Amino acid sequence: MHPKQHPSQKRTCMCRPLPIPRTECQNPEASNLNYHTPALDQSHSPNVEARSGYHGAVCGREIVKLIVLYIFVCVRRVGFNTHIHVSRRDCYFHIVLSPLSIVGFSFVRVGFSDFLSEKMGFRRNSHSQAQAAIREKCQELILSNAQLEEYKKKLLNDLKKGLGKATHPTSIVKCFITYVQDLPDGSETGKFLALDLGGTNFRVLLIELSKNHFEMRSKIFAIPQHIMLGSGEQLFDHIADCLAKFAKDEKIQHEVLPLGFTFSFPLMQKGLTKGILERWTKGFNCSNVVGNDVVQMLKDAIDRRGDIQIEVCAILNDTTGTLMSCAWKNRYCKIGLIIGTGTNACYVEDQKNAEMFDEPDRGSGKVLINCEWGAFGDDGALDFVRTQYDREVDEHTVNPGKQLHEKMISGMYMGELVRLALERFTNEGLLFGGKGSDQLFTRDRFYTKYVSEIESDPPGTFTNCKEILEELGLKHATEQDCINVRYVCECISRRAAHLASAGIATLLNKMKEPRVTVGIDGSLYRFHPHFHNLMMEKISELVEPGIVFDLMLSEDGSGRGAALVAAVASRKR
Ligand SMILES: Nc1ncnc2c1ncn2[C@@H]1O[C@H](COP(=O)(O)OP(=O)(O)OP(=O)(O)O)[C@@H](O)[C@H]1O
């Protein structure tokens, strides 16, 4: 299987035009990235033929126009000549023959105008006009460096507010203290359990760490929709049930193993084993959890069962897990980033700047900060770059007005942003000859993986794109439509990559470390064919000179990271 192919994907996401090693350090000053979006190359493709869907739509419009004209003429005649005698023959003529002749005439007219258009290049003009119109309308999705600089200034301001004692309560970007003060050094050993509740799936893992080596067994469990939206007690009973099943399968139900719990929702931590849920995100909305300690809720659910014994050693976010997991392999890793169902980042901060940190320094002088940057913009700070698509996506979520930054970047929303743009352009007659389909007009029916697949088509080919459009009931899509669809996908995914890059550049500039590796996890980053290159290029433009960075794909950050946090915690104890 190709490394960038998701097991559930039948189409491949395999085109990365200029591969840049994910794990090698790059000097941004030396890097000469040349990434460009393939659709721009195809804009002059000569193959812009329309198909029958377009003809049908034009023909229909012509007939309607002529029938309206005909009725208008009849009404005027009757209006001016009120004593007119209408014979039976006249009636037949008016009722039967005239509409028939109108239809016939319409077809001739359309055919003739098509012939003329073909010969004189009019149709090509109408296609390039549609293309130009789409590009013009997509301008708002292309962020300039000046806009990204403004974004950086606002994010830095919000990060500082989150860290400050006086400003933290009202800050939008919370910058939660994780209570993780030390990074792993490769010497951690032992057997650990990990739970990973992050968004799409819930996993239970058994991890055995030995010096610079680890073994891992895991099982994925689904979280049904009724549990995602049910009560907190139901959710934690379900988690404890999965944990007990896994322990029995692995025959470890009689051992008391340390457990790291990766819980990837905004948590106000009060210590390494106490985390109060601030709010639900990513489609979850269980009652009676917000404001409560989720570690205690897990312990209570385990106690209610009474058939397993677990020592919960640490609760953490998947960004922390990602950072820890990458730091175990690469000592320069000091930022963790998630671009999956949601988006978030964490980084290593000086304890003196983290005013909410209320524990004694154990020697490192550092502490990991969970930014919770998905909420950036919830106070209107991002309104200068938000579009009608962002507003519409937000309106239909379970948390309107919240996590606005996340909704512009992450996998849960990207497909829907693209769909809304395609729907608009179709209704405006710029795509698919103005003829959409039920699927295209159905909310959330355009999956984010389609964006990766469409952008994976090599330049000048549209195999994935055509297949996806057919799946969406758009068999009549022309090659020009494919060019335009791909362009829309590129604008939206590139905007996401650029926003994430500006966020990372803000952290790099704030940390002022000469060399930093960013550990990244999440299916959007992992499978999108250009996300990595787009980020490398844009961060290089936005980071201060002299800072060397690289981006490293995390191998199972949430699981291994949870075990590592538990291991580091027990090592310190
Ligand atoms: N091939 C793909 N290309 C782009 N996005 C994809 C692809 N496959 C899945 N996704 C998106 O990735 C998201 C799932 O991300 P991931 O697998 O990292 O889940 P997660 O761990 O539950 O999320 P998070 O890390 O935010 O907690 C989904 O929103 C899905 O739309």
Coordinates of N, CA, C and O and ligand atoms in Angstrom, one line a residue, residues 4 6 8-9 13 196-201 264 282 318 338-343 406 410-414 447-453 521-528 558, ligand 1:
K4 N 0.8 7.0 1.4 CA -0.1 8.1 1.6 C -1.6 7.6 1.3 O -2.5 8.3 1.2
H6 N -4.9 5.8 2.4 CA -5.6 5.4 3.6 C -6.2 4.1 3.3 O -6.7 3.8 2.2
S8 N -9.0 2.9 3.9 CA -10.4 2.9 3.4 C -10.5 3.5 2.0 O -11.6 3.6 1.5
Q9 N -9.4 3.9 1.4 CA -9.5 4.6 0.2 C -9.3 3.7 -1.0 O -8.3 2.9 -1.0
C13 N -4.1 8.8 -3.1 CA -3.7 10.2 -2.9 C -2.2 10.2 -2.9 O -1.6 10.0 -1.9
D196 N -7.3 6.5 23.6 CA -7.2 7.7 22.7 C -8.6 8.0 22.2 O -9.2 7.3 21.4
L197 N -9.2 9.1 22.8 CA -10.5 9.6 22.4 C -10.3 10.9 21.7 O -9.9 11.9 22.4
G198 N -10.4 10.9 20.4 CA -10.0 12.2 19.7 C -11.0 12.8 18.8 O -11.0 14.0 18.5
G199 N -11.9 12.0 18.2 CA -12.8 12.6 17.2 C -13.5 11.5 16.5 O -14.5 11.0 16.9
T200 N -12.8 10.9 15.5 CA -13.4 10.0 14.6 C -13.5 8.6 15.3 O -14.5 7.9 15.2
N201 N -12.4 8.2 15.9 CA -12.4 6.8 16.5 C -11.9 6.9 17.9 O -11.3 7.8 18.4
S264 N -8.8 14.4 23.5 CA -8.4 15.6 22.6 C -9.6 16.6 22.5 O -10.1 16.9 21.4
K282 N -15.7 19.1 17.7 CA -15.7 18.0 16.7 C -16.9 17.1 16.7 O -16.8 15.9 16.6
D318 N -4.1 15.2 22.3 CA -3.3 14.5 21.3 C -2.2 15.4 20.8 O -1.2 14.8 20.3
I338 N -1.8 19.1 15.3 CA -2.8 18.2 14.8 C -3.5 18.9 13.6 O -4.0 20.0 13.8
I339 N -3.6 18.1 12.5 CA -4.5 18.6 11.4 C -5.3 17.4 11.0 O -4.9 16.7 10.0
G340 N -6.3 17.0 11.8 CA -7.1 15.9 11.5 C -8.6 16.3 11.5 O -9.0 17.2 10.8
T341 N -9.4 15.6 12.3 CA -10.8 16.0 12.5 C -10.8 17.5 12.9 O -11.6 18.3 12.4
G342 N -10.0 17.8 13.9 CA -9.8 19.2 14.3 C -8.4 19.7 14.1 O -7.6 19.0 13.5
T343 N -8.1 20.9 14.6 CA -6.7 21.3 14.6 C -6.4 21.9 16.0 O -7.2 22.6 16.6
E406 N -10.6 26.4 13.7 CA -10.6 25.0 13.3 C -11.5 24.8 12.1 O -11.2 24.0 11.3
S410 N -9.6 22.3 9.4 CA -9.5 20.9 9.7 C -10.4 20.0 8.8 O -11.2 20.5 8.0
G411 N -10.1 18.7 8.9 CA -10.7 17.7 8.0 C -12.2 17.6 8.2 O -12.9 17.2 7.3
M412 N -12.7 17.9 9.4 CA -14.2 17.8 9.6 C -15.0 18.8 8.7 O -16.1 18.5 8.4
Y413 N -14.4 19.9 8.3 CA -15.1 20.9 7.7 C -14.7 21.2 6.2 O -15.4 21.8 5.5
M414 N -13.5 20.7 5.8 CA -13.0 21.1 4.5 C -13.8 20.7 3.4 O -14.1 21.5 2.4
Y447 N -16.8 14.6 0.8 CA -15.9 14.3 1.8 C -14.6 15.0 1.7 O -14.1 15.2 0.5
T448 N -13.9 15.2 2.8 CA -12.6 15.8 2.8 C -11.6 15.0 2.0 O -10.7 15.5 1.3
K449 N -11.7 13.7 2.1 CA -10.8 12.8 1.4 C -10.9 13.0 -0.2 O -10.0 12.8 -0.9
Y450 N -12.1 13.5 -0.6 CA -12.2 13.8 -2.1 C -11.2 14.9 -2.5 O -10.7 14.9 -3.6
V451 N -11.0 15.8 -1.5 CA -10.1 17.0 -1.9 C -8.7 16.4 -2.1 O -8.0 16.8 -3.1
S452 N -8.3 15.5 -1.2 CA -6.9 14.9 -1.4 C -6.9 14.1 -2.7 O -5.9 14.1 -3.5
E453 N -8.0 13.4 -3.0 CA -8.0 12.5 -4.2 C -8.0 13.3 -5.5 O -7.3 13.0 -6.4
D521 N 0.5 15.3 13.4 CA -0.4 14.1 13.2 C -1.7 14.6 12.6 O -2.1 15.8 12.7
G522 N -2.5 13.6 12.1 CA -3.8 14.0 11.6 C -3.9 13.6 10.1 O -3.0 13.8 9.3
S523 N -5.1 13.0 9.8 CA -5.2 12.4 8.4 C -5.2 13.5 7.3 O -4.7 13.2 6.2
L524 N -5.6 14.7 7.6 CA -5.6 15.7 6.5 C -4.1 16.0 6.1 O -3.8 16.0 4.9
Y525 N -3.2 16.2 7.1 CA -1.8 16.4 6.8 C -1.2 15.2 6.2 O -0.4 15.2 5.3
R526 N -1.6 14.0 6.7 CA -1.0 12.8 6.3 C -1.3 12.4 4.9 O -0.5 12.0 4.1
F527 N -2.6 12.6 4.5 CA -3.0 12.1 3.2 C -3.1 13.2 2.1 O -3.2 12.8 0.9
H528 N -3.2 14.5 2.5 CA -3.3 15.5 1.4 C -2.0 15.5 0.6 O -0.9 15.7 1.3
S558 N -0.9 9.9 19.4 CA -1.8 9.9 20.5 C -1.6 8.7 21.4 O -1.7 8.7 22.6
Ligands
LIG1 N1 -7.5 11.1 2.5 C1 -7.8 12.1 3.3 N2 -7.5 13.3 2.9 C2 -7.8 14.4 3.7 N3 -8.5 14.3 4.8 C3 -8.9 13.1 5.2 C4 -8.6 11.9 4.5 N4 -9.1 10.8 5.1 C5 -9.7 11.3 6.2 N5 -9.6 12.6 6.3 C6 -10.2 13.6 7.2 O1 -9.4 13.5 8.4 C7 -10.3 13.6 9.5 C8 -9.9 12.5 10.5 O2 -8.7 12.8 11.0 P1 -7.9 11.8 11.9 O3 -7.8 10.4 11.3 O4 -6.6 12.4 12.3 O5 -8.9 11.6 13.2 P2 -8.8 12.0 14.7 O6 -7.6 11.5 15.3 O7 -10.1 11.4 15.2 O8 -8.9 13.5 14.7 P3 -8.1 14.5 15.7 O9 -6.7 14.2 15.5 O10 -8.4 15.9 15.2 O11 -8.5 14.3 17.0 C9 -11.7 13.5 9.0 O12 -12.3 14.7 9.2 C10 -11.6 13.1 7.6 O13 -12.5 13.9 6.8

